[in-house]
mmCIF file of C-alpha atoms in Angstrom:
data_model
loop_
_atom_site.group_PDB
_atom_site.id
_atom_site.type_symbol
_atom_site.label_atom_id
_atom_site.label_comp_id
_atom_site.label_asym_id
_atom_site.label_seq_id
_atom_site.Cartn_x
_atom_site.Cartn_y
_atom_site.Cartn_z
ATOM 1 C CA UNK N 1 -21.445 5.883 17.063
ATOM 2 C CA UNK N 2 -20.197 4.240 13.878
ATOM 3 C CA UNK N 3 -20.009 5.969 10.507
ATOM 4 C CA UNK N 4 -20.040 4.210 7.135
ATOM 5 C CA UNK N 5 -17.093 5.399 5.078
ATOM 6 C CA UNK N 6 -15.645 4.422 1.749
ATOM 7 C CA UNK N 7 -11.903 3.848 1.458
ATOM 8 C CA UNK N 8 -11.704 7.144 -0.480
ATOM 9 C CA UNK N 9 -13.659 9.078 2.142
ATOM 10 C CA UNK N 10 -11.484 7.618 4.890
ATOM 11 C CA UNK N 11 -8.398 9.012 3.133
ATOM 12 C CA UNK N 12 -10.131 12.357 2.658
ATOM 13 C CA UNK N 13 -11.077 12.445 6.346
ATOM 14 C CA UNK N 14 -7.531 11.566 7.413
ATOM 15 C CA UNK N 15 -6.134 14.424 5.326
ATOM 16 C CA UNK N 16 -8.672 16.865 6.745
ATOM 17 C CA UNK N 17 -8.026 15.767 10.330
ATOM 18 C CA UNK N 18 -4.260 16.145 9.981
ATOM 19 C CA UNK N 19 -4.588 19.510 8.246
ATOM 20 C CA UNK N 20 -6.837 20.633 11.092
ATOM 21 C CA UNK N 21 -4.400 19.363 13.729
ATOM 22 C CA UNK N 22 -1.185 20.637 12.127
ATOM 23 C CA UNK N 23 -0.947 23.884 10.176
ATOM 24 C CA UNK N 24 2.316 22.748 8.539
ATOM 25 C CA UNK N 25 0.513 20.012 6.547
ATOM 26 C CA UNK N 26 0.062 21.039 2.916
ATOM 27 C CA UNK N 27 -1.506 19.018 0.091
ATOM 28 C CA UNK N 28 -0.774 19.450 -3.591
ATOM 29 C CA UNK N 29 -0.666 17.681 -6.920
ATOM 30 C CA UNK N 30 -2.427 17.513 -10.274
ATOM 31 C CA UNK N 31 -6.130 18.445 -10.004
ATOM 32 C CA UNK N 32 -6.206 18.006 -6.218
ATOM 33 C CA UNK N 33 -7.433 21.578 -5.615
ATOM 34 C CA UNK N 34 -11.009 22.699 -6.412
ATOM 35 C CA UNK N 35 -11.704 19.505 -8.411
ATOM 36 C CA UNK N 36 -10.741 17.310 -5.465
ATOM 37 C CA UNK N 37 -8.554 14.902 -7.418
ATOM 38 C CA UNK N 38 -9.398 12.250 -10.017
ATOM 39 C CA UNK N 39 -10.651 9.946 -7.260
ATOM 40 C CA UNK N 40 -11.951 12.826 -5.064
ATOM 41 C CA UNK N 41 -9.521 12.030 -2.252
ATOM 42 C CA UNK N 42 -8.923 15.754 -1.673
ATOM 43 C CA UNK N 43 -12.537 16.787 -2.204
ATOM 44 C CA UNK N 44 -13.412 19.906 -0.206
ATOM 45 C CA UNK N 45 -9.942 20.511 1.235
ATOM 46 C CA UNK N 46 -9.249 23.669 -0.780
ATOM 47 C CA UNK N 47 -12.610 25.153 0.197
ATOM 48 C CA UNK N 48 -12.030 24.348 3.869
ATOM 49 C CA UNK N 49 -8.328 25.143 4.274
ATOM 50 C CA UNK N 50 -7.644 27.577 1.443
ATOM 51 C CA UNK N 51 -5.579 27.564 -1.733
ATOM 52 C CA UNK N 52 -2.317 27.966 0.195
ATOM 53 C CA UNK N 53 -2.744 24.562 1.864
ATOM 54 C CA UNK N 54 -4.394 22.481 -0.882
ATOM 55 C CA UNK N 55 -3.583 23.472 -4.424
ATOM 56 C CA UNK N 56 -3.094 22.352 -8.008
ATOM 57 C CA UNK N 57 0.284 22.016 -9.676
ATOM 58 C CA UNK N 58 1.378 21.889 -13.309
ATOM 59 C CA UNK N 59 1.525 18.452 -14.952
ATOM 60 C CA UNK N 60 5.143 17.996 -13.902
ATOM 61 C CA UNK N 61 5.706 15.218 -11.376
ATOM 62 C CA UNK N 62 9.431 15.887 -10.962
ATOM 63 C CA UNK N 63 8.559 19.494 -10.142
ATOM 64 C CA UNK N 64 5.936 18.386 -7.620
ATOM 65 C CA UNK N 65 8.484 16.176 -5.901
ATOM 66 C CA UNK N 66 11.216 18.817 -5.967
ATOM 67 C CA UNK N 67 8.894 21.386 -4.424
ATOM 68 C CA UNK N 68 7.874 18.898 -1.717
ATOM 69 C CA UNK N 69 11.518 18.263 -0.860
ATOM 70 C CA UNK N 70 12.161 21.976 -0.457
ATOM 71 C CA UNK N 71 9.054 22.433 1.668
ATOM 72 C CA UNK N 72 9.946 19.515 3.928
ATOM 73 C CA UNK N 73 13.493 20.826 4.353
ATOM 74 C CA UNK N 74 12.023 24.104 5.542
ATOM 75 C CA UNK N 75 9.587 22.889 8.163
ATOM 76 C CA UNK N 76 6.414 21.920 6.301
ATOM 77 C CA UNK N 77 4.790 18.476 6.013
ATOM 78 C CA UNK N 78 3.871 18.129 2.337
ATOM 79 C CA UNK N 79 1.481 15.419 1.160
ATOM 80 C CA UNK N 80 1.750 15.051 -2.601
ATOM 81 C CA UNK N 81 -0.481 13.046 -4.926
ATOM 82 C CA UNK N 82 0.921 11.265 -7.957
ATOM 83 C CA UNK N 83 -2.268 11.018 -10.004
ATOM 84 C CA UNK N 84 -1.637 7.422 -11.127
ATOM 85 C CA UNK N 85 1.073 4.906 -10.282
ATOM 86 C CA UNK N 86 3.105 5.166 -13.468
ATOM 87 C CA UNK N 87 2.726 8.944 -13.526
ATOM 88 C CA UNK N 88 5.178 8.936 -10.605
ATOM 89 C CA UNK N 89 8.065 7.686 -12.726
ATOM 90 C CA UNK N 90 9.143 11.156 -13.952
ATOM 91 C CA UNK N 91 9.607 12.004 -10.255
ATOM 92 C CA UNK N 92 11.501 8.795 -9.504
ATOM 93 C CA UNK N 93 14.941 10.379 -9.761
ATOM 94 C CA UNK N 94 13.952 12.949 -7.138
ATOM 95 C CA UNK N 95 12.643 10.183 -4.872
ATOM 96 C CA UNK N 96 15.677 7.911 -5.167
ATOM 97 C CA UNK N 97 18.409 10.560 -5.232
ATOM 98 C CA UNK N 98 17.042 13.075 -2.732
ATOM 99 C CA UNK N 99 13.904 12.037 -0.815
ATOM 100 C CA UNK N 100 15.412 8.730 0.269
ATOM 101 C CA UNK N 101 18.960 9.933 0.859
ATOM 102 C CA UNK N 102 18.664 13.404 2.394
ATOM 103 C CA UNK N 103 18.634 12.341 6.070
ATOM 104 C CA UNK N 104 21.615 10.045 5.542
ATOM 105 C CA UNK N 105 23.420 12.665 3.458
ATOM 106 C CA UNK N 106 23.108 15.215 6.292
ATOM 107 C CA UNK N 107 23.834 12.780 9.153
ATOM 108 C CA UNK N 108 20.198 13.117 10.254
ATOM 109 C CA UNK N 109 20.290 16.913 10.500
ATOM 110 C CA UNK N 110 17.779 17.382 7.660
ATOM 111 C CA UNK N 111 14.620 15.306 7.910
ATOM 112 C CA UNK N 112 12.027 15.035 5.157
ATOM 113 C CA UNK N 113 8.633 14.445 6.806
ATOM 114 C CA UNK N 114 6.598 14.031 3.638
ATOM 115 C CA UNK N 115 4.037 11.615 2.194
ATOM 116 C CA UNK N 116 3.953 10.518 -1.437
ATOM 117 C CA UNK N 117 0.433 9.249 -2.122
ATOM 118 C CA UNK N 118 0.239 6.930 -5.109
ATOM 119 C CA UNK N 119 -3.058 5.427 -6.381
ATOM 120 C CA UNK N 120 -1.762 2.077 -7.620
ATOM 121 C CA UNK N 121 -2.467 -1.418 -8.952
ATOM 122 C CA UNK N 122 -5.238 -2.753 -11.171
ATOM 123 C CA UNK N 123 -8.755 -4.079 -11.029
ATOM 124 C CA UNK N 124 -10.458 -0.972 -12.452
ATOM 125 C CA UNK N 125 -10.234 -1.738 -16.150
ATOM 126 C CA UNK N 126 -7.499 0.808 -16.737
ATOM 127 C CA UNK N 127 -4.711 0.763 -19.271
ATOM 128 C CA UNK N 128 -0.941 0.866 -18.897
ATOM 129 C CA UNK N 129 0.404 3.836 -16.893
ATOM 130 C CA UNK N 130 -2.797 3.602 -14.815
ATOM 131 C CA UNK N 131 -2.530 0.128 -13.219
ATOM 132 C CA UNK N 132 1.135 -0.468 -12.399
ATOM 133 C CA UNK N 133 2.161 -2.114 -9.148
ATOM 134 C CA UNK N 134 5.332 -0.136 -8.541
ATOM 135 C CA UNK N 135 6.043 -1.071 -4.927
ATOM 136 C CA UNK N 136 9.257 -2.962 -5.680
ATOM 137 C CA UNK N 137 10.994 0.183 -6.971
ATOM 138 C CA UNK N 138 10.368 1.999 -3.705
ATOM 139 C CA UNK N 139 10.886 -0.996 -1.416
ATOM 140 C CA UNK N 140 14.317 -1.534 -2.991
ATOM 141 C CA UNK N 141 15.365 2.029 -2.133
ATOM 142 C CA UNK N 142 16.831 2.364 1.394
ATOM 143 C CA UNK N 143 15.528 5.414 3.217
ATOM 144 C CA UNK N 144 11.859 5.060 2.293
ATOM 145 C CA UNK N 145 8.989 3.719 4.364
ATOM 146 C CA UNK N 146 6.509 1.935 2.064
ATOM 147 C CA UNK N 147 2.977 1.016 3.152
ATOM 148 C CA UNK N 148 -0.181 -0.273 1.451
ATOM 149 C CA UNK N 149 -3.470 -0.260 3.412
ATOM 150 C CA UNK N 150 -6.091 -2.864 2.522
ATOM 151 C CA UNK N 151 -9.013 -1.810 4.722
ATOM 152 C CA UNK N 152 -11.005 1.373 5.191
ATOM 153 C CA UNK N 153 -9.844 1.635 8.799
ATOM 154 C CA UNK N 154 -6.209 1.323 7.778
ATOM 155 C CA UNK N 155 -6.728 3.898 5.033
ATOM 156 C CA UNK N 156 -7.672 6.378 7.752
ATOM 157 C CA UNK N 157 -5.256 5.444 10.530
ATOM 158 C CA UNK N 158 -2.216 4.684 8.386
ATOM 159 C CA UNK N 159 -2.470 7.910 6.383
ATOM 160 C CA UNK N 160 -2.636 9.945 9.579
ATOM 161 C CA UNK N 161 0.348 8.053 10.923
ATOM 162 C CA UNK N 162 2.226 8.514 7.639
ATOM 163 C CA UNK N 163 1.719 12.290 7.793
ATOM 164 C CA UNK N 164 3.033 12.353 11.367
ATOM 165 C CA UNK N 165 6.031 10.162 10.485
ATOM 166 C CA UNK N 166 9.402 11.942 10.765
ATOM 167 C CA UNK N 167 10.728 10.431 7.523
ATOM 168 C CA UNK N 168 9.365 10.106 3.964
ATOM 169 C CA UNK N 169 6.546 7.614 3.421
ATOM 170 C CA UNK N 170 5.403 6.157 0.102
ATOM 171 C CA UNK N 171 1.682 5.584 0.648
ATOM 172 C CA UNK N 172 0.276 3.129 -1.904
ATOM 173 C CA UNK N 173 -3.511 3.309 -2.323
ATOM 174 C CA UNK N 174 -5.176 0.338 -4.094
ATOM 175 C CA UNK N 175 -7.482 2.017 -6.590
ATOM 176 C CA UNK N 176 -9.938 -0.868 -6.743
ATOM 177 C CA UNK N 177 -10.614 -0.416 -3.012
ATOM 178 C CA UNK N 178 -11.551 3.280 -3.212
ATOM 179 C CA UNK N 179 -15.257 2.371 -3.263
ATOM 180 C CA UNK N 180 -15.137 -0.338 -0.583
ATOM 181 C CA UNK N 181 -17.014 0.474 2.640
ATOM 182 C CA UNK N 182 -16.693 -0.160 6.381
ATOM 183 C CA UNK N 183 -18.384 1.092 9.517
ATOM 184 C CA UNK N 184 -15.812 2.970 11.597
ATOM 185 C CA UNK N 185 -15.858 4.412 15.100
ATOM 186 C CA UNK N 186 -14.124 7.573 13.954
ATOM 187 C CA UNK N 187 -14.059 9.297 17.329
ATOM 188 C CA UNK N 188 -12.237 6.415 18.982
ATOM 189 C CA UNK N 189 -9.896 6.039 15.993
ATOM 190 C CA UNK N 190 -8.974 9.702 16.263
ATOM 191 C CA UNK N 191 -7.665 9.015 19.764
ATOM 192 C CA UNK N 192 -6.019 5.659 19.072
ATOM 193 C CA UNK N 193 -2.366 4.937 18.486
ATOM 194 C CA UNK N 194 -1.789 3.118 15.220
ATOM 195 C CA UNK N 195 0.255 0.020 14.557
ATOM 196 C CA UNK N 196 2.405 1.420 11.745
ATOM 197 C CA UNK N 197 5.011 -1.116 10.664
ATOM 198 C CA UNK N 198 3.059 -4.156 11.827
ATOM 199 C CA UNK N 199 1.231 -6.879 9.907
ATOM 200 C CA UNK N 200 -2.079 -8.273 11.127
ATOM 201 C CA UNK N 201 -3.869 -11.597 10.951
ATOM 202 C CA UNK N 202 -6.853 -10.786 8.733
ATOM 203 C CA UNK N 203 -8.320 -14.303 9.034
ATOM 204 C CA UNK N 204 -7.219 -17.107 11.308
ATOM 205 C CA UNK N 205 -6.521 -20.575 9.932
ATOM 206 C CA UNK N 206 -4.443 -23.668 10.563
ATOM 207 C CA UNK N 207 -3.606 -25.453 7.292
ATOM 208 C CA UNK N 208 -1.661 -22.839 5.305
ATOM 209 C CA UNK N 209 -0.882 -19.102 5.340
ATOM 210 C CA UNK N 210 -1.779 -16.659 2.577
ATOM 211 C CA UNK N 211 0.465 -13.575 2.750
ATOM 212 C CA UNK N 212 -0.801 -10.494 0.909
ATOM 213 C CA UNK N 213 -0.842 -6.696 0.956
ATOM 214 C CA UNK N 214 -2.879 -3.867 -0.541
ATOM 215 C CA UNK N 215 -5.316 -4.960 -3.253
ATOM 216 C CA UNK N 216 -4.430 -8.652 -2.900
ATOM 217 C CA UNK N 217 -5.685 -8.957 0.685
ATOM 218 C CA UNK N 218 -9.360 -9.036 -0.308
ATOM 219 C CA UNK N 219 -8.580 -11.643 -2.981
ATOM 220 C CA UNK N 220 -6.736 -13.759 -0.406
ATOM 221 C CA UNK N 221 -9.694 -13.497 1.973
ATOM 222 C CA UNK N 222 -12.067 -14.627 -0.788
ATOM 223 C CA UNK N 223 -9.772 -17.569 -1.493
ATOM 224 C CA UNK N 224 -9.711 -18.498 2.193
ATOM 225 C CA UNK N 225 -13.511 -18.403 2.293
ATOM 226 C CA UNK N 226 -13.728 -20.645 -0.773
ATOM 227 C CA UNK N 227 -11.163 -23.063 0.710
ATOM 228 C CA UNK N 228 -13.168 -23.292 3.927
ATOM 229 C CA UNK N 229 -16.124 -24.619 1.945
ATOM 230 C CA UNK N 230 -13.822 -27.437 0.817
ATOM 231 C CA UNK N 231 -12.683 -28.146 4.390
ATOM 232 C CA UNK N 232 -9.307 -26.394 4.261
ATOM 233 C CA UNK N 233 -8.436 -23.729 6.850
ATOM 234 C CA UNK N 234 -6.303 -20.874 5.465
ATOM 235 C CA UNK N 235 -4.857 -18.058 7.535
ATOM 236 C CA UNK N 236 -4.538 -14.660 5.840
ATOM 237 C CA UNK N 237 -1.827 -12.169 6.788
ATOM 238 C CA UNK N 238 -2.276 -8.536 5.758
ATOM 239 C CA UNK N 239 1.305 -7.254 5.511
ATOM 240 C CA UNK N 240 0.227 -3.558 5.647
ATOM 241 C CA UNK N 241 3.816 -2.298 5.879
ATOM 242 C CA UNK N 242 6.182 -3.425 3.114
ATOM 243 C CA UNK N 243 9.100 -1.414 4.556
ATOM 244 C CA UNK N 244 9.676 -1.979 7.414
ATOM 245 C CA UNK N 245 8.544 -5.584 7.086
ATOM 246 C CA UNK N 246 6.988 -7.368 10.047
ATOM 247 C CA UNK N 247 8.901 -10.653 10.039
ATOM 248 C CA UNK N 248 7.640 -11.554 13.493
ATOM 249 C CA UNK N 249 3.931 -11.754 12.627
ATOM 250 C CA UNK N 250 4.478 -13.408 9.241
ATOM 251 C CA UNK N 251 6.933 -16.016 10.555
ATOM 252 C CA UNK N 252 4.715 -16.859 13.543
ATOM 253 C CA UNK N 253 1.839 -17.669 11.199
ATOM 254 C CA UNK N 254 3.931 -19.786 8.821
ATOM 255 C CA UNK N 255 5.553 -21.706 11.685
ATOM 256 C CA UNK N 256 2.027 -22.505 12.894
ATOM 257 C CA UNK N 257 0.610 -23.661 9.550
ATOM 258 C CA UNK N 258 3.782 -25.032 7.899
ATOM 259 C CA UNK N 259 2.737 -23.907 4.427
ATOM 260 C CA UNK N 260 2.558 -20.508 2.716
ATOM 261 C CA UNK N 261 1.575 -18.745 -0.503
ATOM 262 C CA UNK N 262 2.518 -15.112 -1.186
ATOM 263 C CA UNK N 263 0.046 -13.116 -3.294
ATOM 264 C CA UNK N 264 0.739 -9.836 -5.099
ATOM 265 C CA UNK N 265 -0.403 -8.113 -8.294
ATOM 266 C CA UNK N 266 3.085 -7.002 -9.379
ATOM 267 C CA UNK N 267 5.119 -9.155 -11.770
ATOM 268 C CA UNK N 268 6.791 -11.908 -9.775
ATOM 269 C CA UNK N 269 10.394 -11.583 -10.973
ATOM 270 C CA UNK N 270 12.620 -9.670 -8.507
ATOM 271 C CA UNK N 271 9.549 -8.503 -6.617
ATOM 272 C CA UNK N 272 8.322 -7.786 -3.093
ATOM 273 C CA UNK N 273 6.706 -11.226 -3.277
ATOM 274 C CA UNK N 274 10.132 -12.723 -4.024
ATOM 275 C CA UNK N 275 11.587 -10.958 -0.986
ATOM 276 C CA UNK N 276 8.793 -12.229 1.260
ATOM 277 C CA UNK N 277 9.350 -15.803 0.037
ATOM 278 C CA UNK N 278 13.077 -15.513 0.802
ATOM 279 C CA UNK N 279 12.479 -14.081 4.280
ATOM 280 C CA UNK N 280 9.930 -16.760 5.162
ATOM 281 C CA UNK N 281 12.136 -19.619 3.985
ATOM 282 C CA UNK N 282 15.155 -18.207 5.878
ATOM 283 C CA UNK N 283 13.187 -17.908 9.108
ATOM 284 C CA UNK N 284 10.778 -20.851 8.909
ATOM 285 C CA UNK N 285 12.736 -23.493 6.982
ATOM 286 C CA UNK N 286 12.487 -26.179 9.669
ATOM 287 C CA UNK N 287 8.727 -25.597 10.031
ATOM 288 C CA UNK N 288 7.891 -25.836 6.331
ATOM 289 C CA UNK N 289 6.126 -28.875 4.881
ATOM 290 C CA UNK N 290 6.448 -27.507 1.332
ATOM 291 C CA UNK N 291 8.284 -24.754 -0.557
ATOM 292 C CA UNK N 292 6.720 -21.311 -0.263
ATOM 293 C CA UNK N 293 4.859 -20.461 -3.482
ATOM 294 C CA UNK N 294 3.839 -17.211 -5.172
ATOM 295 C CA UNK N 295 0.755 -16.092 -7.059
ATOM 296 C CA UNK N 296 1.579 -12.820 -8.808
ATOM 297 C CA UNK N 297 1.033 -10.827 -11.961
ATOM 298 C CA UNK N 298 2.908 -12.097 -14.993
ATOM 299 C CA UNK N 299 6.260 -10.709 -16.160
ATOM 300 C CA UNK N 300 4.699 -8.546 -18.870
ATOM 301 C CA UNK N 301 3.557 -4.921 -19.193
ATOM 302 C CA UNK N 302 0.108 -4.398 -17.708
ATOM 303 C CA UNK N 303 -2.427 -5.854 -20.161
ATOM 304 C CA UNK N 304 -5.430 -4.288 -21.865
ATOM 305 C CA UNK N 305 -8.605 -4.004 -19.731
ATOM 306 C CA UNK N 306 -10.255 -7.057 -21.325
ATOM 307 C CA UNK N 307 -7.297 -9.207 -20.315
ATOM 308 C CA UNK N 308 -6.572 -8.005 -16.761
ATOM 309 C CA UNK N 309 -8.778 -10.733 -15.276
ATOM 310 C CA UNK N 310 -6.244 -13.255 -16.560
ATOM 311 C CA UNK N 311 -3.274 -11.230 -15.300
ATOM 312 C CA UNK N 312 -4.368 -10.466 -11.754
ATOM 313 C CA UNK N 313 -4.125 -13.078 -8.971
ATOM 314 C CA UNK N 314 -7.526 -14.742 -8.670
ATOM 315 C CA UNK N 315 -9.221 -17.064 -6.210
ATOM 316 C CA UNK N 316 -8.755 -19.993 -8.600
ATOM 317 C CA UNK N 317 -5.027 -19.324 -9.087
ATOM 318 C CA UNK N 318 -4.548 -19.043 -5.306
ATOM 319 C CA UNK N 319 -6.419 -22.275 -4.632
ATOM 320 C CA UNK N 320 -4.390 -24.033 -7.335
ATOM 321 C CA UNK N 321 -1.200 -22.893 -5.561
ATOM 322 C CA UNK N 322 -2.549 -24.109 -2.224
ATOM 323 C CA UNK N 323 -3.252 -27.500 -3.829
ATOM 324 C CA UNK N 324 0.414 -27.637 -4.863
ATOM 325 C CA UNK N 325 1.712 -27.341 -1.285
ATOM 326 C CA UNK N 326 2.543 -31.058 -1.043
ATOM 327 C CA UNK N 327 -0.373 -32.239 1.071
ATOM 328 C CA UNK N 328 0.082 -35.728 2.508
ATOM 329 C CA UNK N 329 -3.452 -36.765 1.531
ATOM 330 C CA UNK N 330 -3.110 -35.488 -2.046
#
């Protein structure tokens, strides 16, 4: 029997299921206890599992991260929430210097099985420090697994898989998707093995490939639907896992279509989108009919709410990029 869940409820259910299955899973962060978090992702967990397993912390992100490192070193599986994307920056030194390096520093003797949940990206009318797309910082740091679900089902399955992962996972949650809904067969999902580390074809097409992750996947799908009305068939790849990156699925799509556009909300300079473009052109050069293009945020601080519509990748900007892919009939 299917159940209609929001993206936020799917995350909440994944946390509850893992806490039920594994007594070493602990959840903490700012306001995640009795309040249930700003976005209610931890709603009800303190009441169900007690204050020792889901609790509030002081407003001190570096302290949250340091405590999680110590817990993970001593046999627990901490899941910490950074309340908003840019709020995680005070903890960045802990992430880069210790979370990412501890297993390598100890020749694999000390593992850090922990999840850093980060509500990220724009589309909610927020201001700076609340809408950053910070994935490049983490993706550029060896030792971290970095994922960004784009569907309700992936929110559930990928968070459970992240908690079970033996190494640290940065789990990026697109805030604008928290209220999106899907019907899920939860009982079957609870028994299924996930596809962590793999991209998926979100929409099949033959003329060009749109490559996106997290909040940009739904925009890419809307662009593909609009292009279809104009007679152009666009395939959409949901990257899902930024690190490790699934070159196989992405390259297979681009070799089939011969054209590609990478879409991401983060500023384009020195970005994950830049890395994807480089990887595609290295692997698919002889199959390409045109250079791989990007549609990204601009190289500026995140704008005021009234201006974010101009900053974020839109259907029109994506279709303009597709039009620039050197079509023979253009």
